[in-house]
Each structure stands twice: as C-alpha cells, then as structure tokens.
C-alpha cells in the first residue's frame, strides 16, 4: 500500500468510526443505526426464497444495535462439494437475517453462506472489517456497508467494483439514489440491499377538518402548522440536535432550496454550500421553525433519536413530523393514541413544491472484500440476496424497504403496508450524503458545529454557512 493510501486508510478508520456512531444514533438514517424500513406488524407469509420472521419494531437505516457476540447462521450439511462464503453483517435484532440465510443455504446446494454478525453495533462491524482488510486477511468475503462505508472502503482499496453484477438493464431496476450512494470514482462498489428514506407524517384528521391538503411547500406547512397547533399539539417536529440526525434534516432543506454541500465526481469534490443563497436560506428556514414561526419547540434541539420524535407524534402531540419510513411501524403499536385513520405520510415539502423535497438516502449495501479468495461466488450470492424475490420477502418479513421500486408494486406488500406507494415515490427522490471517504470528518468537524451554533442562535446563518464551507474545503484538501 503506497504512502497516500496508507494515510487515507488510517484516517478512514478513525473517520468511519465516528460516522457509524453518528448514524447509529439515527435514528440518523433510519429509525432507532442508522441509517430503514417500515416495521412489520405480522409475520410474513412464506414467499419463495425466504422464511417468515417475527414482527419487529421500527427498523433502522442500519440494522438494530443490540446484542452480543457474532453469530453464524446454520449451514445445511452437504456432500462437501459446496463453496462457503463468509458474510460480515451488522446486528439484526429482528432475527430475519439469519433466517433468510438459512433459507438461502437450503435452496443452494453448491453455494453456502456463513452469516456472521459482528458485535452489537454498526461501529463493531465497521471496525472488524477495517482490521481484517488492513491485514489483507481473506476471512471476510461479503461485507454489509452503510452508505458512508462505501467510499471509505473503496478509496482504501479494501473492496472491489461490482459493476459486472449489475449490467445496465439490471441497474435500471434499482432506485437511482441507491446506486449513486454505492458509487465511488465512477465505479459501483456495492449492490443496494435494503433502503430507507424520510417522509412528512401528518395528522390527516386535523388537516381534513380544516380543509387542508398535505403541504407541498415549506410556506404551506408553516401556515397549516400555525393554524392547527394548540396548547396540546405542536406544529412541526423533527430532530434538530447537533449530530448526524440533525444535519441530515437541515441538508434536506438545503436540497429543497435547490442547493447542495458539494458537487463534482466523488473523488474530486468541490464545496458549493456557500455559493448562491440556498445554504443561508435553508439554514434560516430551519432556525425559523423554532424562533420565528414558533411551530417547533426549542426542545427539538435535544431530540437525538427518531423515537424522541415519534413518541410525541403517536401520542397525538404534533400536527407534522419529519421522520423515516422505517419508523412507521411504531404507529401500529397497541399503546398508540392515533388510529390508522388519523394519520398519513407523504413526501417532504420543498421551497416551491414543484417537486417533492429530496430526502436523505439510508441504504444498506452488500460488497465484496478485495482479499476474498471467493469473489466470484460472493458476487453470485449477492445477486440472489438483492433480487426482487429476496427483497420482497425481506419487507414482508421484517419491514426493510426494498432498493428495487418494483417490490412496492407487489400486491402483498401494498396490502400489508398502506403507505407503500407513498414510500415508493419518496424513495425515488433520495440523495446520498457526499460520497467521500472524508464525510465523517466533514460532518463532525465542519458541518455539525456550525449547524449547532446556528440552531442555538450563537451564530447567524450566513456566518455559520461561511464557517462550514471553509472547514469543509480544508478537510477535502487533506
């Protein structure tokens, strides 16, 4: 490994550890790890290629983060002619992952998977793979990757391009945003496995009574929230704390105003957040929700988890809520005050409403270690695991949203999840966070501090954007 790559790999380890911690809080990209899906409310019927799974709570853009040591799904005994590939995965508290692997093994006599969950958190998975890959160890064949892992591992030379697995006609069957988030330096380094994105949840009963339709613009949302909020019901809630979850919510406003943090190819990014007015306008808008419009309480600056927001909404305490589709299952829990007729979910608003606001991409991907001695077999396993059949089984079994839009068209999926079509439309507009191995440092050292100071009214939005941009440029220069 040359000097440049050595420096990047070492730096990537530290940065990746930080970002996974942030996304695990996410409820950052997904529900309460980061980074995905409506929770199933009943066990799935058994589609081909999968077993049923127990109902779960809200899934996350990362697999849930509780549990103990690594586990291995049982592999079916065979004649000894089968090839076994090892899959480094994050903790799946739903139990569906090991069950689906068991079904895979029963259905594939020549190819078996040794499914190994690495520790209790996504950080554990990240760090274990970094340790193995840094040593050029062939222990791992397949590795699960949250969106920020993809550029870090690719830039370090630890994973291989997988473009051959998805030719052009097959790529067209995935949400574009999921592919963008798995691409680095013009090459696809992972196949999107399951997905997540945010929606605008709203009190349908209150809007209907007032003669309102779900808002498409920020102005409409503010007007409706002011009209409908009262002493017992907040106007609008979302995570606004100084962490990954908070800045994701601001970035979605930035996109909604037509701006972005960076542009250019993933290996040659240019900082543009301070170009034009979108950066300042979007930060002014989200700060204004709290202090000017007064539709959001200052307590939102302390909402660290999706659950902090969802618990208010499902208790009937808010008119609008921005949260991940993965959290929708919480609204079906027995102790929820709202009935299914009282709420709905739609796409995010934007400045002009011409298009829904872009939400943050919360995908989990499957890639292959560069040091695997079974790369061909690993790619074959990934093709099966990310197929429409397996993704359908997954959403029915534990609620993980598919990365293939066609899965939402399945009658069983629409029957089980009434909001499936809304989710499909929202996932079509998802955008990834900047695809760079330096994202974690950009987030923690440049964006989060400026955002936090602006939200606490310690820094004006224009000064916060200027500070943010300068620090981002410094980081990208290396």
XYZ file of C-alpha atoms in Angstrom:
478
model
C 0.000 0.000 0.000
C 1.559 3.352 -1.033
C 2.017 6.309 1.328
C -1.109 8.104 0.163
C -3.274 5.034 0.584
C -1.762 4.251 3.967
C -2.584 7.753 5.187
C -6.124 7.507 3.813
C -6.740 4.071 5.289
C -5.600 5.086 8.752
C -7.615 8.270 8.580
C -10.582 6.376 7.188
C -10.608 4.064 10.190
C -10.936 6.976 12.614
C -13.448 8.812 10.474
C -15.539 5.765 9.816
C -15.755 5.000 13.496
C -17.137 8.474 14.083
C -19.691 8.327 11.309
C -21.049 4.958 12.260
C -21.510 6.183 15.791
C -23.405 9.148 14.404
C -25.555 7.109 12.100
C -26.261 4.590 14.796
C -27.752 7.438 16.790
C -30.014 7.960 13.854
C -32.222 7.049 14.239
C -29.863 9.124 11.924
C -30.565 7.357 8.847
C -33.259 5.175 9.798
C -35.102 4.656 12.907
C -33.758 3.891 16.280
C -28.196 2.569 13.282
C -28.501 4.439 11.197
C -29.271 4.885 8.511
C -34.586 1.682 7.350
C -37.971 0.421 6.859
C -41.491 0.196 7.994
C -41.796 -2.309 10.753
C -43.729 -5.438 10.030
C -46.825 -5.909 12.122
C -47.400 -9.576 11.480
C -45.269 -12.483 10.359
C -44.832 -12.678 6.616
C -46.287 -15.402 4.501
C -43.520 -17.520 3.090
C -42.514 -16.313 -0.373
C -40.034 -18.460 -2.258
C -36.512 -17.878 -1.045
C -37.333 -16.745 2.458
C -38.640 -17.840 5.790
C -41.069 -15.953 7.946
C -39.829 -13.708 10.706
C -41.318 -12.423 13.913
C -42.773 -8.944 13.850
C -40.321 -6.201 14.716
C -40.338 -2.662 15.946
C -39.203 0.096 13.636
C -36.178 -0.958 11.650
C -33.251 1.370 11.142
C -31.057 2.504 8.144
C -28.830 0.390 9.957
C -29.617 -2.895 11.458
C -30.590 -2.546 15.094
C -27.828 -2.093 17.597
C -28.314 -4.506 20.434
C -26.963 -7.960 21.025
C -23.754 -9.697 21.876
C -21.100 -11.724 20.133
C -21.042 -12.630 16.465
C -23.467 -15.295 15.388
C -23.446 -17.701 12.481
C -26.491 -18.909 10.644
C -26.577 -22.687 10.379
C -25.436 -24.017 7.033
C -27.150 -27.104 5.694
C -24.997 -30.202 5.625
C -23.938 -31.159 2.118
C -21.735 -33.584 0.274
C -18.647 -31.412 0.731
C -18.768 -30.023 -2.814
C -20.328 -26.684 -1.807
C -18.380 -23.437 -1.565
C -18.974 -21.454 1.618
C -18.586 -17.669 1.673
C -18.372 -15.667 4.893
C -20.641 -12.662 5.311
C -19.689 -9.929 7.809
C -23.033 -8.363 8.798
C -24.352 -5.876 11.337
C -26.625 -6.936 14.166
C -30.170 -7.785 13.080
C -32.370 -7.917 16.155
C -35.403 -8.898 14.073
C -33.825 -12.312 13.561
C -34.779 -12.209 9.901
C -31.223 -12.046 8.532
C -30.120 -15.436 9.872
C -33.456 -16.958 8.870
C -33.145 -15.751 5.284
C -29.573 -17.050 5.109
C -30.771 -20.410 6.366
C -33.306 -20.500 3.544
C -30.602 -19.483 1.067
C -28.442 -22.367 2.220
C -31.297 -24.856 1.896
C -32.039 -23.670 -1.632
C -28.439 -23.573 -2.920
C -26.595 -26.861 -2.735
C -23.357 -25.644 -4.317
C -23.119 -22.290 -2.534
C -23.446 -21.733 1.208
C -23.230 -18.613 3.384
C -21.619 -18.429 6.805
C -23.508 -15.474 8.266
C -21.524 -13.684 10.980
C -22.909 -10.654 12.822
C -20.033 -8.553 14.092
C -20.688 -7.289 17.599
C -23.574 -5.223 18.859
C -23.336 -2.043 16.761
C -22.587 -0.928 13.225
C -19.333 0.509 14.560
C -18.325 -3.010 15.595
C -18.963 -4.268 12.063
C -17.034 -1.374 10.541
C -14.040 -1.756 12.832
C -13.840 -5.540 12.461
C -13.794 -5.299 8.667
C -11.202 -2.494 8.777
C -8.988 -4.678 10.972
C -9.331 -7.662 8.664
C -8.929 -5.672 5.438
C -5.936 -3.720 6.742
C -4.205 -7.048 7.302
C -5.199 -8.230 3.792
C -6.919 -11.110 5.531
C -9.248 -13.305 3.455
C -11.550 -14.048 6.404
C -14.409 -11.875 5.099
C -15.908 -12.442 1.662
C -19.134 -10.392 1.716
C -19.460 -7.246 3.843
C -22.575 -5.227 4.684
C -21.994 -1.498 4.176
C -23.865 1.567 5.331
C -23.682 4.402 2.780
C -20.625 6.142 4.338
C -18.657 2.859 4.364
C -18.717 2.560 0.564
C -16.320 5.405 -0.367
C -14.109 4.778 2.656
C -13.564 1.102 1.833
C -13.265 1.741 -1.907
C -10.703 4.545 -1.511
C -8.653 2.369 0.824
C -8.652 -0.444 -1.737
C -10.488 -2.894 0.528
C -13.479 -3.717 -1.690
C -13.855 -4.488 -5.384
C -16.026 -2.860 -8.080
C -19.217 -4.838 -8.689
C -20.405 -3.314 -11.964
C -20.434 -6.726 -13.633
C -23.109 -7.904 -11.200
C -25.455 -5.155 -12.344
C -25.363 -4.568 -16.112
C -27.248 -1.513 -17.390
C -30.609 -3.260 -17.723
C -30.365 -4.565 -14.164
C -29.238 -1.217 -12.730
C -32.408 0.317 -14.165
C -34.386 -1.861 -11.742
C -32.937 -0.085 -8.679
C -33.714 3.341 -7.259
C -31.162 5.707 -8.787
C -30.265 7.215 -5.434
C -29.240 3.842 -4.037
C -26.820 3.352 -6.917
C -25.426 6.883 -6.511
C -24.710 6.121 -2.859
C -22.839 2.940 -3.793
C -20.694 4.563 -6.480
C -17.189 5.951 -5.940
C -14.797 7.243 -8.574
C -17.275 6.338 -11.305
C -17.473 2.672 -10.282
C -20.116 0.739 -8.394
C -18.584 -0.760 -5.247
C -21.656 -2.402 -3.718
C -25.141 -3.604 -4.594
C -28.020 -1.876 -2.770
C -29.584 -4.386 -0.393
C -32.321 -2.557 1.511
C -33.365 1.043 1.704
C -34.777 3.870 3.784
C -35.901 7.426 3.370
C -37.897 10.091 5.197
C -41.481 11.226 4.840
C -43.669 14.007 6.193
C -46.089 12.417 8.635
C -49.229 14.425 9.320
C -52.490 14.401 11.228
C -54.897 13.631 8.416
C -57.916 14.149 10.647
C -56.856 17.676 11.592
C -55.978 18.673 8.037
C -59.229 17.249 6.668
C -61.303 19.104 9.255
C -59.581 22.386 8.334
C -59.959 21.743 4.598
C -56.205 21.432 4.036
C -54.331 19.064 1.782
C -50.883 17.746 2.700
C -48.443 20.650 2.198
C -46.048 20.662 -0.730
C -44.077 23.756 0.241
C -42.454 24.963 3.449
C -44.718 28.018 3.451
C -47.824 25.820 3.277
C -46.554 23.618 6.089
C -45.779 26.606 8.311
C -49.190 28.165 7.626
C -51.040 24.931 8.408
C -48.941 24.207 11.488
C -49.634 27.674 12.906
C -53.347 27.253 12.250
C -53.644 23.782 13.776
C -51.217 23.800 16.689
C -52.543 24.480 20.156
C -51.501 24.071 23.778
C -51.551 20.279 23.472
C -50.393 19.825 19.886
C -47.101 21.064 18.438
C -46.984 22.302 14.867
C -43.915 20.502 13.481
C -41.271 18.246 14.983
C -38.012 16.750 13.767
C -34.537 16.059 15.123
C -32.560 19.295 15.326
C -29.758 18.334 17.681
C -26.094 18.762 16.803
C -25.462 15.284 15.454
C -25.766 13.401 12.194
C -29.545 13.235 12.518
C -29.837 16.987 12.935
C -27.680 17.919 9.975
C -29.463 15.406 7.752
C -32.711 17.244 8.471
C -31.054 20.538 7.550
C -29.453 19.069 4.398
C -32.894 18.044 3.191
C -33.953 21.712 3.422
C -30.773 22.661 1.559
C -31.740 20.284 -1.243
C -35.319 21.562 -1.072
C -33.994 25.048 -1.823
C -32.084 23.721 -4.825
C -28.668 23.779 -3.171
C -26.088 21.202 -2.126
C -22.992 20.815 0.005
C -20.660 19.734 -2.789
C -20.596 18.923 -6.478
C -18.300 17.122 -8.873
C -17.179 13.477 -9.073
C -16.822 11.672 -5.759
C -13.025 11.715 -5.906
C -12.797 15.443 -6.839
C -15.482 17.232 -4.837
C -15.930 20.997 -4.777
C -17.627 22.714 -1.830
C -20.585 24.796 -3.036
C -22.747 25.240 0.073
C -21.723 28.906 0.271
C -22.392 29.552 -3.419
C -25.734 31.209 -4.121
C -28.369 31.683 -1.434
C -29.636 28.122 -0.853
C -27.285 27.425 2.070
C -28.216 30.528 4.033
C -31.906 30.357 3.058
C -32.270 26.722 4.155
C -30.484 27.238 7.466
C -32.522 30.389 8.102
C -35.676 28.380 7.411
C -34.964 25.563 9.861
C -33.833 28.013 12.559
C -37.005 29.975 11.868
C -39.209 26.968 12.571
C -38.121 27.329 16.215
C -37.638 31.032 16.851
C -39.650 32.936 14.237
C -42.524 30.713 13.130
C -42.646 29.052 16.564
C -44.061 25.820 15.197
C -41.224 23.734 16.657
C -40.213 23.718 20.343
C -36.668 24.528 21.435
C -36.693 21.037 22.949
C -36.206 19.754 19.388
C -32.550 20.798 19.735
C -32.271 17.860 22.146
C -34.118 15.241 20.075
C -31.341 12.732 19.379
C -33.360 9.693 18.325
C -36.192 9.028 15.950
C -38.067 7.680 18.951
C -37.857 11.099 20.629
C -39.910 12.492 17.775
C -42.168 9.526 17.072
C -43.306 9.197 20.676
C -44.685 12.731 20.554
C -46.477 12.220 17.260
C -48.025 8.853 18.053
C -49.259 10.292 21.320
C -51.214 12.877 19.328
C -48.793 15.660 20.223
C -47.895 17.106 16.811
C -49.525 18.077 13.519
C -46.470 17.368 11.330
C -43.383 15.234 11.789
C -40.379 14.581 9.556
C -39.147 11.028 10.175
C -38.002 7.882 8.400
C -40.464 5.483 6.821
C -38.750 2.839 8.934
C -40.462 4.306 11.973
C -43.979 3.912 10.597
C -44.426 0.588 12.358
C -44.483 2.413 15.703
C -47.840 3.901 14.716
C -49.351 0.415 14.793
C -48.315 -0.352 18.359
C -51.175 -1.065 20.784
C -50.406 1.921 23.017
C -50.518 4.439 20.141
C -53.218 7.066 20.677
C -53.755 7.684 16.978
C -55.861 5.333 14.879
C -54.725 4.478 11.374
C -57.409 6.811 10.015
C -55.974 9.799 11.881
C -52.533 9.936 10.257
C -50.868 9.638 6.882
C -47.422 10.186 5.403
C -46.319 11.889 2.200
C -43.183 13.212 0.525
C -41.160 16.038 2.034
C -42.058 19.611 1.126
C -39.699 21.879 -0.812
C -39.329 25.607 -1.427
C -41.655 25.818 -4.449
C -43.466 22.475 -4.296
C -42.832 21.719 -7.976
C -41.102 18.528 -6.886
C -41.121 16.775 -3.505
C -38.154 17.686 -1.336
C -35.265 15.264 -1.653
C -34.785 13.027 1.372
C -31.525 11.593 2.662
C -30.604 8.181 1.357
C -30.445 5.483 4.006
C -29.337 2.376 2.145
C -27.504 -0.727 3.269
C -25.356 -2.361 0.606
C -23.504 -5.611 0.031
C -19.936 -5.606 -1.257
C -17.020 -7.998 -1.663
C -13.626 -7.858 0.018
C -10.660 -7.358 -2.281
C -8.831 -10.028 -0.291
C -11.557 -12.666 -0.602
C -10.468 -15.835 -2.356
C -14.091 -16.476 -3.342
C -15.034 -13.273 -5.104
C -16.980 -14.935 -7.926
C -19.065 -16.980 -5.515
C -19.610 -13.954 -3.262
C -20.938 -11.922 -6.173
C -23.298 -14.735 -7.073
C -24.635 -14.809 -3.511
C -25.136 -11.033 -3.563
C -27.121 -11.274 -6.806
C -29.527 -13.641 -5.099
C -29.730 -11.730 -1.803
C -30.559 -8.465 -3.599
C -33.003 -9.995 -6.078
C -36.631 -8.881 -6.205
C -37.728 -12.179 -4.682
C -35.485 -11.792 -1.647
C -36.243 -8.095 -1.220
C -39.971 -8.811 -1.271
C -39.506 -11.472 1.382
C -37.475 -9.030 3.438
C -40.037 -6.219 3.528
C -42.800 -8.697 4.354
C -40.653 -10.412 6.949
C -39.123 -7.512 8.864
C -40.173 -4.333 7.081
C -36.841 -3.400 5.438
C -37.714 -1.175 2.498
C -36.560 -2.502 -0.901
C -33.936 -0.881 -3.098
C -35.944 -2.122 -6.125
C -39.074 0.007 -6.764
C -40.922 -2.911 -8.379
C -41.190 -4.610 -4.991
C -43.621 -1.881 -3.914
C -45.935 -2.910 -6.763
C -46.396 -6.370 -5.279
C -49.985 -6.861 -4.085
C -48.887 -8.468 -0.803
C -46.657 -5.507 0.002
C -49.359 -2.932 -0.712
C -51.891 -4.871 1.336
C -49.615 -5.064 4.347
C -48.225 -1.526 4.154
C -50.865 1.048 3.115
C -48.155 3.706 2.753
C -46.097 1.604 0.306
C -46.885 3.761 -2.733
C -46.095 6.942 -0.836
C -42.804 5.428 0.264
C -42.010 4.401 -3.304
C -42.497 7.964 -4.552
C -40.368 9.411 -1.757
C -37.542 6.929 -2.277
C -37.367 7.985 -5.919
C -36.069 11.414 -4.851
C -33.488 10.304 -2.284
C -29.973 11.739 -2.351
C -26.874 10.429 -0.591
C -24.698 12.432 1.729
C -21.454 13.422 -0.056
C -19.850 10.204 -1.257
C -16.328 10.698 0.055
C -14.061 8.866 2.490
C -13.817 12.142 4.416
C -17.534 12.527 5.067
C -17.291 11.647 8.764
C -14.728 14.375 9.423
C -16.648 16.873 7.314
C -19.776 16.098 9.302
C -18.278 16.105 12.796
C -15.680 18.872 12.421
C -17.200 21.255 9.882
C -20.968 20.865 9.491
C -22.251 19.803 12.899
C -20.533 22.586 14.913
C -21.747 25.336 12.576
C -25.248 23.866 12.473
C -25.361 23.559 16.263
C -24.236 27.159 16.768
C -26.848 28.399 14.301
C -29.631 26.397 15.934
C -28.642 27.759 19.354
C -28.615 31.297 17.901
C -24.920 31.643 18.716
C -24.056 32.213 15.063
C -26.070 33.849 12.285
C -26.970 31.527 9.393
C -24.716 33.359 6.905
C -21.748 33.188 9.271
C -22.461 29.527 10.005
C -22.507 28.637 6.307
C -19.247 30.526 5.728
C -17.548 28.746 8.630
C -18.869 25.389 7.480
C -17.680 25.842 3.898
C -14.170 26.961 4.899
C -13.665 23.958 7.165
C -15.039 21.558 4.547
C -12.538 22.861 1.993
C -9.693 22.438 4.448
C -10.690 18.827 5.107
C -11.016 17.966 1.414
C -7.528 19.358 0.761
C -6.206 16.702 3.127
